[in-house]
């Protein structure tokens, strides 16, 4: 009887290598800053060959955006029983994420570089912004199921409203944490959510 090869366990090697590379990228950004970060340094920290990085990323810009995008993918919309409570929960998560040194350093670096690099702006939009709009869509759908918001009759109008909500929420939190350097505490989040919901209700009428 032929012996069976035991099944492989754990994540595929490529996925593990990608995770190590992205983690090394964030660590290098915090320690070295954007200008001194090189793909060679990232490869050394991640324990991979430089060719492994070049097969996956065309350059530093793309690598750093993906390293940031993975962090934003950690965001979840909590089900706290009401639309207001759900918004407060995700805003607090977002603020905590922005307060992490690796997020703060990487995000500000790529945003600064994107002011003179159109392809980089597009990668930020597709890899971070568009992916995180899922949170607005999930929140809207959940609120409709609860009867807190009317069902969307016009999908195009609903999509435009979702874009606006995302811009308002993300812009306010990024500005307060990274530009004004003010705390995003429970009281601020409560007042912001009340303001946001007032506008959302008006837009739904």
PDB file of C-alpha atoms in Angstrom:
ATOM      1  CA  UNK A   1       0.000   0.000   0.000  1.00  0.00           C
ATOM      2  CA  UNK A   2       1.377   3.352  -1.072  1.00  0.00           C
ATOM      3  CA  UNK A   3       1.994   5.809   1.691  1.00  0.00           C
ATOM      4  CA  UNK A   4       0.073   9.024   1.349  1.00  0.00           C
ATOM      5  CA  UNK A   5       1.896  12.327   1.495  1.00  0.00           C
ATOM      6  CA  UNK A   6       0.631  14.283   4.499  1.00  0.00           C
ATOM      7  CA  UNK A   7      -1.288  17.421   3.541  1.00  0.00           C
ATOM      8  CA  UNK A   8       0.628  20.680   3.662  1.00  0.00           C
ATOM      9  CA  UNK A   9      -0.342  22.945   6.488  1.00  0.00           C
ATOM     10  CA  UNK A  10      -0.109  26.664   6.942  1.00  0.00           C
ATOM     11  CA  UNK A  11      -0.337  29.456   4.429  1.00  0.00           C
ATOM     12  CA  UNK A  12       1.243  29.185   0.975  1.00  0.00           C
ATOM     13  CA  UNK A  13       4.859  30.254   0.962  1.00  0.00           C
ATOM     14  CA  UNK A  14       4.147  33.200  -1.347  1.00  0.00           C
ATOM     15  CA  UNK A  15       1.501  34.593   0.994  1.00  0.00           C
ATOM     16  CA  UNK A  16       3.850  34.301   3.951  1.00  0.00           C
ATOM     17  CA  UNK A  17       6.599  36.048   1.988  1.00  0.00           C
ATOM     18  CA  UNK A  18       4.235  38.870   0.991  1.00  0.00           C
ATOM     19  CA  UNK A  19       3.199  39.398   4.606  1.00  0.00           C
ATOM     20  CA  UNK A  20       6.836  39.496   5.737  1.00  0.00           C
ATOM     21  CA  UNK A  21       7.685  42.008   3.000  1.00  0.00           C
ATOM     22  CA  UNK A  22       4.793  44.338   3.833  1.00  0.00           C
ATOM     23  CA  UNK A  23       5.578  44.177   7.549  1.00  0.00           C
ATOM     24  CA  UNK A  24       9.245  44.911   6.831  1.00  0.00           C
ATOM     25  CA  UNK A  25       8.217  47.861   4.649  1.00  0.00           C
ATOM     26  CA  UNK A  26       6.208  49.434   7.459  1.00  0.00           C
ATOM     27  CA  UNK A  27       9.007  48.876   9.976  1.00  0.00           C
ATOM     28  CA  UNK A  28      11.569  50.416   7.629  1.00  0.00           C
ATOM     29  CA  UNK A  29       9.372  53.459   7.039  1.00  0.00           C
ATOM     30  CA  UNK A  30       9.052  54.137  10.755  1.00  0.00           C
ATOM     31  CA  UNK A  31      12.791  53.701  11.345  1.00  0.00           C
ATOM     32  CA  UNK A  32      14.250  55.247   8.178  1.00  0.00           C
ATOM     33  CA  UNK A  33      11.558  57.465   6.676  1.00  0.00           C
ATOM     34  CA  UNK A  34      10.472  57.617   3.051  1.00  0.00           C
ATOM     35  CA  UNK A  35      13.644  59.098   1.538  1.00  0.00           C
ATOM     36  CA  UNK A  36      16.009  56.483   3.007  1.00  0.00           C
ATOM     37  CA  UNK A  37      13.800  53.443   2.463  1.00  0.00           C
ATOM     38  CA  UNK A  38      15.077  51.111  -0.269  1.00  0.00           C
ATOM     39  CA  UNK A  39      13.821  47.823  -1.649  1.00  0.00           C
ATOM     40  CA  UNK A  40      17.158  46.306  -0.700  1.00  0.00           C
ATOM     41  CA  UNK A  41      16.657  47.218   2.953  1.00  0.00           C
ATOM     42  CA  UNK A  42      13.115  45.813   2.887  1.00  0.00           C
ATOM     43  CA  UNK A  43      14.348  42.564   1.332  1.00  0.00           C
ATOM     44  CA  UNK A  44      16.999  42.166   4.024  1.00  0.00           C
ATOM     45  CA  UNK A  45      14.488  42.789   6.813  1.00  0.00           C
ATOM     46  CA  UNK A  46      11.975  40.374   5.285  1.00  0.00           C
ATOM     47  CA  UNK A  47      14.596  37.687   4.661  1.00  0.00           C
ATOM     48  CA  UNK A  48      13.913  37.450   0.921  1.00  0.00           C
ATOM     49  CA  UNK A  49      15.873  38.160  -2.250  1.00  0.00           C
ATOM     50  CA  UNK A  50      15.470  41.548  -3.924  1.00  0.00           C
ATOM     51  CA  UNK A  51      14.214  39.735  -7.006  1.00  0.00           C
ATOM     52  CA  UNK A  52      11.247  38.535  -4.956  1.00  0.00           C
ATOM     53  CA  UNK A  53      10.214  42.155  -4.376  1.00  0.00           C
ATOM     54  CA  UNK A  54      10.727  43.186  -7.994  1.00  0.00           C
ATOM     55  CA  UNK A  55       8.553  40.312  -9.191  1.00  0.00           C
ATOM     56  CA  UNK A  56       5.669  41.651  -7.098  1.00  0.00           C
ATOM     57  CA  UNK A  57       6.150  45.438  -7.055  1.00  0.00           C
ATOM     58  CA  UNK A  58       7.490  47.786  -9.720  1.00  0.00           C
ATOM     59  CA  UNK A  59       9.000  50.116  -7.154  1.00  0.00           C
ATOM     60  CA  UNK A  60       8.892  51.707  -3.726  1.00  0.00           C
ATOM     61  CA  UNK A  61       5.676  53.647  -4.299  1.00  0.00           C
ATOM     62  CA  UNK A  62       3.608  50.581  -5.126  1.00  0.00           C
ATOM     63  CA  UNK A  63       5.125  48.588  -2.274  1.00  0.00           C
ATOM     64  CA  UNK A  64       4.363  51.232   0.352  1.00  0.00           C
ATOM     65  CA  UNK A  65       0.764  51.686  -0.846  1.00  0.00           C
ATOM     66  CA  UNK A  66       0.159  47.955  -0.540  1.00  0.00           C
ATOM     67  CA  UNK A  67       1.779  47.928   2.905  1.00  0.00           C
ATOM     68  CA  UNK A  68      -0.699  50.620   3.986  1.00  0.00           C
ATOM     69  CA  UNK A  69      -3.688  49.006   2.260  1.00  0.00           C
ATOM     70  CA  UNK A  70      -3.268  45.831   4.303  1.00  0.00           C
ATOM     71  CA  UNK A  71      -3.629  47.857   7.492  1.00  0.00           C
ATOM     72  CA  UNK A  72      -6.835  49.518   6.303  1.00  0.00           C
ATOM     73  CA  UNK A  73      -8.260  46.111   5.417  1.00  0.00           C
ATOM     74  CA  UNK A  74      -8.310  45.420   9.168  1.00  0.00           C
ATOM     75  CA  UNK A  75     -11.197  47.887   9.573  1.00  0.00           C
ATOM     76  CA  UNK A  76     -14.585  46.322  10.222  1.00  0.00           C
ATOM     77  CA  UNK A  77     -18.057  47.764  10.657  1.00  0.00           C
ATOM     78  CA  UNK A  78     -19.227  46.592  14.098  1.00  0.00           C
ATOM     79  CA  UNK A  79     -22.865  45.682  14.624  1.00  0.00           C
ATOM     80  CA  UNK A  80     -23.687  47.713  17.722  1.00  0.00           C
ATOM     81  CA  UNK A  81     -27.449  47.803  17.265  1.00  0.00           C
ATOM     82  CA  UNK A  82     -27.959  51.151  15.533  1.00  0.00           C
ATOM     83  CA  UNK A  83     -26.522  53.132  12.647  1.00  0.00           C
ATOM     84  CA  UNK A  84     -25.188  55.832  14.995  1.00  0.00           C
ATOM     85  CA  UNK A  85     -23.445  53.294  17.215  1.00  0.00           C
ATOM     86  CA  UNK A  86     -22.035  51.447  14.193  1.00  0.00           C
ATOM     87  CA  UNK A  87     -20.583  54.687  12.788  1.00  0.00           C
ATOM     88  CA  UNK A  88     -19.073  55.612  16.136  1.00  0.00           C
ATOM     89  CA  UNK A  89     -17.456  52.182  16.357  1.00  0.00           C
ATOM     90  CA  UNK A  90     -15.811  52.279  12.931  1.00  0.00           C
ATOM     91  CA  UNK A  91     -14.670  55.905  13.335  1.00  0.00           C
ATOM     92  CA  UNK A  92     -12.951  55.013  16.610  1.00  0.00           C
ATOM     93  CA  UNK A  93     -11.292  52.038  14.877  1.00  0.00           C
ATOM     94  CA  UNK A  94     -10.133  54.273  12.053  1.00  0.00           C
ATOM     95  CA  UNK A  95      -8.686  56.848  14.422  1.00  0.00           C
ATOM     96  CA  UNK A  96      -6.847  54.157  16.388  1.00  0.00           C
ATOM     97  CA  UNK A  97      -5.408  52.803  13.145  1.00  0.00           C
ATOM     98  CA  UNK A  98      -4.171  56.252  12.109  1.00  0.00           C
ATOM     99  CA  UNK A  99      -2.555  56.674  15.521  1.00  0.00           C
ATOM    100  CA  UNK A 100      -0.256  53.699  14.910  1.00  0.00           C
ATOM    101  CA  UNK A 101       3.249  54.908  13.898  1.00  0.00           C
ATOM    102  CA  UNK A 102       3.464  52.568  10.900  1.00  0.00           C
ATOM    103  CA  UNK A 103       0.129  53.757   9.506  1.00  0.00           C
ATOM    104  CA  UNK A 104       0.779  57.423  10.138  1.00  0.00           C
ATOM    105  CA  UNK A 105       4.254  57.393   8.597  1.00  0.00           C
ATOM    106  CA  UNK A 106       3.334  55.325   5.554  1.00  0.00           C
ATOM    107  CA  UNK A 107       0.099  57.150   4.768  1.00  0.00           C
ATOM    108  CA  UNK A 108       1.578  60.627   4.998  1.00  0.00           C
ATOM    109  CA  UNK A 109       4.540  59.548   2.881  1.00  0.00           C
ATOM    110  CA  UNK A 110       2.493  58.140   0.007  1.00  0.00           C
ATOM    111  CA  UNK A 111       0.042  61.054   0.060  1.00  0.00           C
ATOM    112  CA  UNK A 112       2.939  63.516  -0.175  1.00  0.00           C
ATOM    113  CA  UNK A 113       4.521  61.596  -3.048  1.00  0.00           C
ATOM    114  CA  UNK A 114       1.192  61.267  -4.862  1.00  0.00           C
ATOM    115  CA  UNK A 115       0.957  65.049  -5.319  1.00  0.00           C
ATOM    116  CA  UNK A 116       3.481  64.699  -8.162  1.00  0.00           C
ATOM    117  CA  UNK A 117       2.802  61.114  -9.237  1.00  0.00           C
ATOM    118  CA  UNK A 118      -0.548  60.457 -10.969  1.00  0.00           C
ATOM    119  CA  UNK A 119      -0.123  56.640 -11.168  1.00  0.00           C
ATOM    120  CA  UNK A 120       0.569  56.598  -7.433  1.00  0.00           C
ATOM    121  CA  UNK A 121      -2.633  58.589  -6.780  1.00  0.00           C
ATOM    122  CA  UNK A 122      -4.551  56.038  -8.823  1.00  0.00           C
ATOM    123  CA  UNK A 123      -3.030  53.146  -6.870  1.00  0.00           C
ATOM    124  CA  UNK A 124      -3.997  54.818  -3.582  1.00  0.00           C
ATOM    125  CA  UNK A 125      -7.546  55.248  -4.874  1.00  0.00           C
ATOM    126  CA  UNK A 126      -7.963  51.662  -6.042  1.00  0.00           C
ATOM    127  CA  UNK A 127      -5.999  49.914  -3.282  1.00  0.00           C
ATOM    128  CA  UNK A 128      -7.155  51.924  -0.263  1.00  0.00           C
ATOM    129  CA  UNK A 129     -10.024  54.333  -0.923  1.00  0.00           C
ATOM    130  CA  UNK A 130     -12.229  52.197  -3.169  1.00  0.00           C
ATOM    131  CA  UNK A 131     -11.712  49.092  -1.029  1.00  0.00           C
ATOM    132  CA  UNK A 132     -12.725  50.876   2.164  1.00  0.00           C
ATOM    133  CA  UNK A 133     -15.943  52.278   0.683  1.00  0.00           C
ATOM    134  CA  UNK A 134     -17.294  48.809   1.456  1.00  0.00           C
ATOM    135  CA  UNK A 135     -17.776  50.004   5.033  1.00  0.00           C
ATOM    136  CA  UNK A 136     -20.204  52.732   3.915  1.00  0.00           C
ATOM    137  CA  UNK A 137     -22.119  50.309   1.702  1.00  0.00           C
ATOM    138  CA  UNK A 138     -22.335  47.738   4.501  1.00  0.00           C
ATOM    139  CA  UNK A 139     -23.544  50.375   6.952  1.00  0.00           C
ATOM    140  CA  UNK A 140     -26.184  51.654   4.556  1.00  0.00           C
ATOM    141  CA  UNK A 141     -27.487  48.155   3.788  1.00  0.00           C
ATOM    142  CA  UNK A 142     -27.633  47.276   7.485  1.00  0.00           C
ATOM    143  CA  UNK A 143     -29.475  50.520   8.306  1.00  0.00           C
ATOM    144  CA  UNK A 144     -32.007  49.810   5.556  1.00  0.00           C
ATOM    145  CA  UNK A 145     -32.641  46.319   6.950  1.00  0.00           C
ATOM    146  CA  UNK A 146     -33.234  47.834  10.383  1.00  0.00           C
ATOM    147  CA  UNK A 147     -35.606  50.419   8.926  1.00  0.00           C
ATOM    148  CA  UNK A 148     -33.360  53.304   9.981  1.00  0.00           C
ATOM    149  CA  UNK A 149     -32.960  54.494   6.387  1.00  0.00           C
ATOM    150  CA  UNK A 150     -35.300  54.126   3.393  1.00  0.00           C
ATOM    151  CA  UNK A 151     -34.317  51.681   0.678  1.00  0.00           C
ATOM    152  CA  UNK A 152     -32.337  53.240  -2.160  1.00  0.00           C
ATOM    153  CA  UNK A 153     -34.570  53.710  -5.214  1.00  0.00           C
ATOM    154  CA  UNK A 154     -31.784  55.041  -7.444  1.00  0.00           C
ATOM    155  CA  UNK A 155     -28.549  52.971  -7.361  1.00  0.00           C
ATOM    156  CA  UNK A 156     -26.536  55.727  -9.047  1.00  0.00           C
ATOM    157  CA  UNK A 157     -27.673  58.318  -6.510  1.00  0.00           C
ATOM    158  CA  UNK A 158     -26.965  55.868  -3.666  1.00  0.00           C
ATOM    159  CA  UNK A 159     -23.425  55.339  -4.990  1.00  0.00           C
ATOM    160  CA  UNK A 160     -22.823  59.094  -5.145  1.00  0.00           C
ATOM    161  CA  UNK A 161     -24.093  59.466  -1.579  1.00  0.00           C
ATOM    162  CA  UNK A 162     -21.811  56.631  -0.431  1.00  0.00           C
ATOM    163  CA  UNK A 163     -18.830  58.381  -2.031  1.00  0.00           C
ATOM    164  CA  UNK A 164     -19.716  61.629  -0.272  1.00  0.00           C
ATOM    165  CA  UNK A 165     -20.167  59.957   3.104  1.00  0.00           C
ATOM    166  CA  UNK A 166     -16.806  58.245   2.773  1.00  0.00           C
ATOM    167  CA  UNK A 167     -15.085  61.494   1.786  1.00  0.00           C
ATOM    168  CA  UNK A 168     -16.621  63.367   4.713  1.00  0.00           C
ATOM    169  CA  UNK A 169     -15.865  60.711   7.316  1.00  0.00           C
ATOM    170  CA  UNK A 170     -12.371  59.804   6.138  1.00  0.00           C
ATOM    171  CA  UNK A 171     -11.432  63.436   5.528  1.00  0.00           C
ATOM    172  CA  UNK A 172     -12.578  64.575   8.953  1.00  0.00           C
ATOM    173  CA  UNK A 173     -10.737  61.838  10.835  1.00  0.00           C
ATOM    174  CA  UNK A 174      -7.530  62.131   8.805  1.00  0.00           C
ATOM    175  CA  UNK A 175      -7.495  65.908   9.236  1.00  0.00           C
ATOM    176  CA  UNK A 176      -8.124  65.769  12.964  1.00  0.00           C
ATOM    177  CA  UNK A 177      -5.543  63.067  13.688  1.00  0.00           C
ATOM    178  CA  UNK A 178      -2.777  63.800  11.184  1.00  0.00           C
ATOM    179  CA  UNK A 179      -3.118  67.523  10.481  1.00  0.00           C
ATOM    180  CA  UNK A 180      -4.628  69.096  13.592  1.00  0.00           C
ATOM    181  CA  UNK A 181      -3.153  66.441  15.906  1.00  0.00           C
ATOM    182  CA  UNK A 182      -6.275  66.551  18.055  1.00  0.00           C
ATOM    183  CA  UNK A 183      -7.732  63.523  19.836  1.00  0.00           C
ATOM    184  CA  UNK A 184     -10.555  61.540  18.304  1.00  0.00           C
ATOM    185  CA  UNK A 185     -12.236  60.665  21.588  1.00  0.00           C
ATOM    186  CA  UNK A 186     -15.714  59.358  22.339  1.00  0.00           C
ATOM    187  CA  UNK A 187     -17.206  62.832  22.721  1.00  0.00           C
ATOM    188  CA  UNK A 188     -15.816  64.093  19.403  1.00  0.00           C
ATOM    189  CA  UNK A 189     -16.979  60.934  17.647  1.00  0.00           C
ATOM    190  CA  UNK A 190     -20.478  61.301  19.125  1.00  0.00           C
ATOM    191  CA  UNK A 191     -20.791  64.890  17.909  1.00  0.00           C
ATOM    192  CA  UNK A 192     -19.334  64.063  14.497  1.00  0.00           C
ATOM    193  CA  UNK A 193     -21.723  61.116  14.072  1.00  0.00           C
ATOM    194  CA  UNK A 194     -24.698  63.295  14.960  1.00  0.00           C
ATOM    195  CA  UNK A 195     -23.641  65.838  12.318  1.00  0.00           C
ATOM    196  CA  UNK A 196     -23.046  63.120   9.718  1.00  0.00           C
ATOM    197  CA  UNK A 197     -26.402  61.449  10.358  1.00  0.00           C
ATOM    198  CA  UNK A 198     -28.196  64.787  10.066  1.00  0.00           C
ATOM    199  CA  UNK A 199     -26.768  65.198   6.590  1.00  0.00           C
ATOM    200  CA  UNK A 200     -27.433  61.590   5.650  1.00  0.00           C
ATOM    201  CA  UNK A 201     -31.062  61.822   6.700  1.00  0.00           C
ATOM    202  CA  UNK A 202     -31.495  64.991   4.645  1.00  0.00           C
ATOM    203  CA  UNK A 203     -29.897  63.319   1.613  1.00  0.00           C
ATOM    204  CA  UNK A 204     -32.290  60.386   1.921  1.00  0.00           C
ATOM    205  CA  UNK A 205     -35.408  62.528   1.922  1.00  0.00           C
TER     206      UNK A 205
END
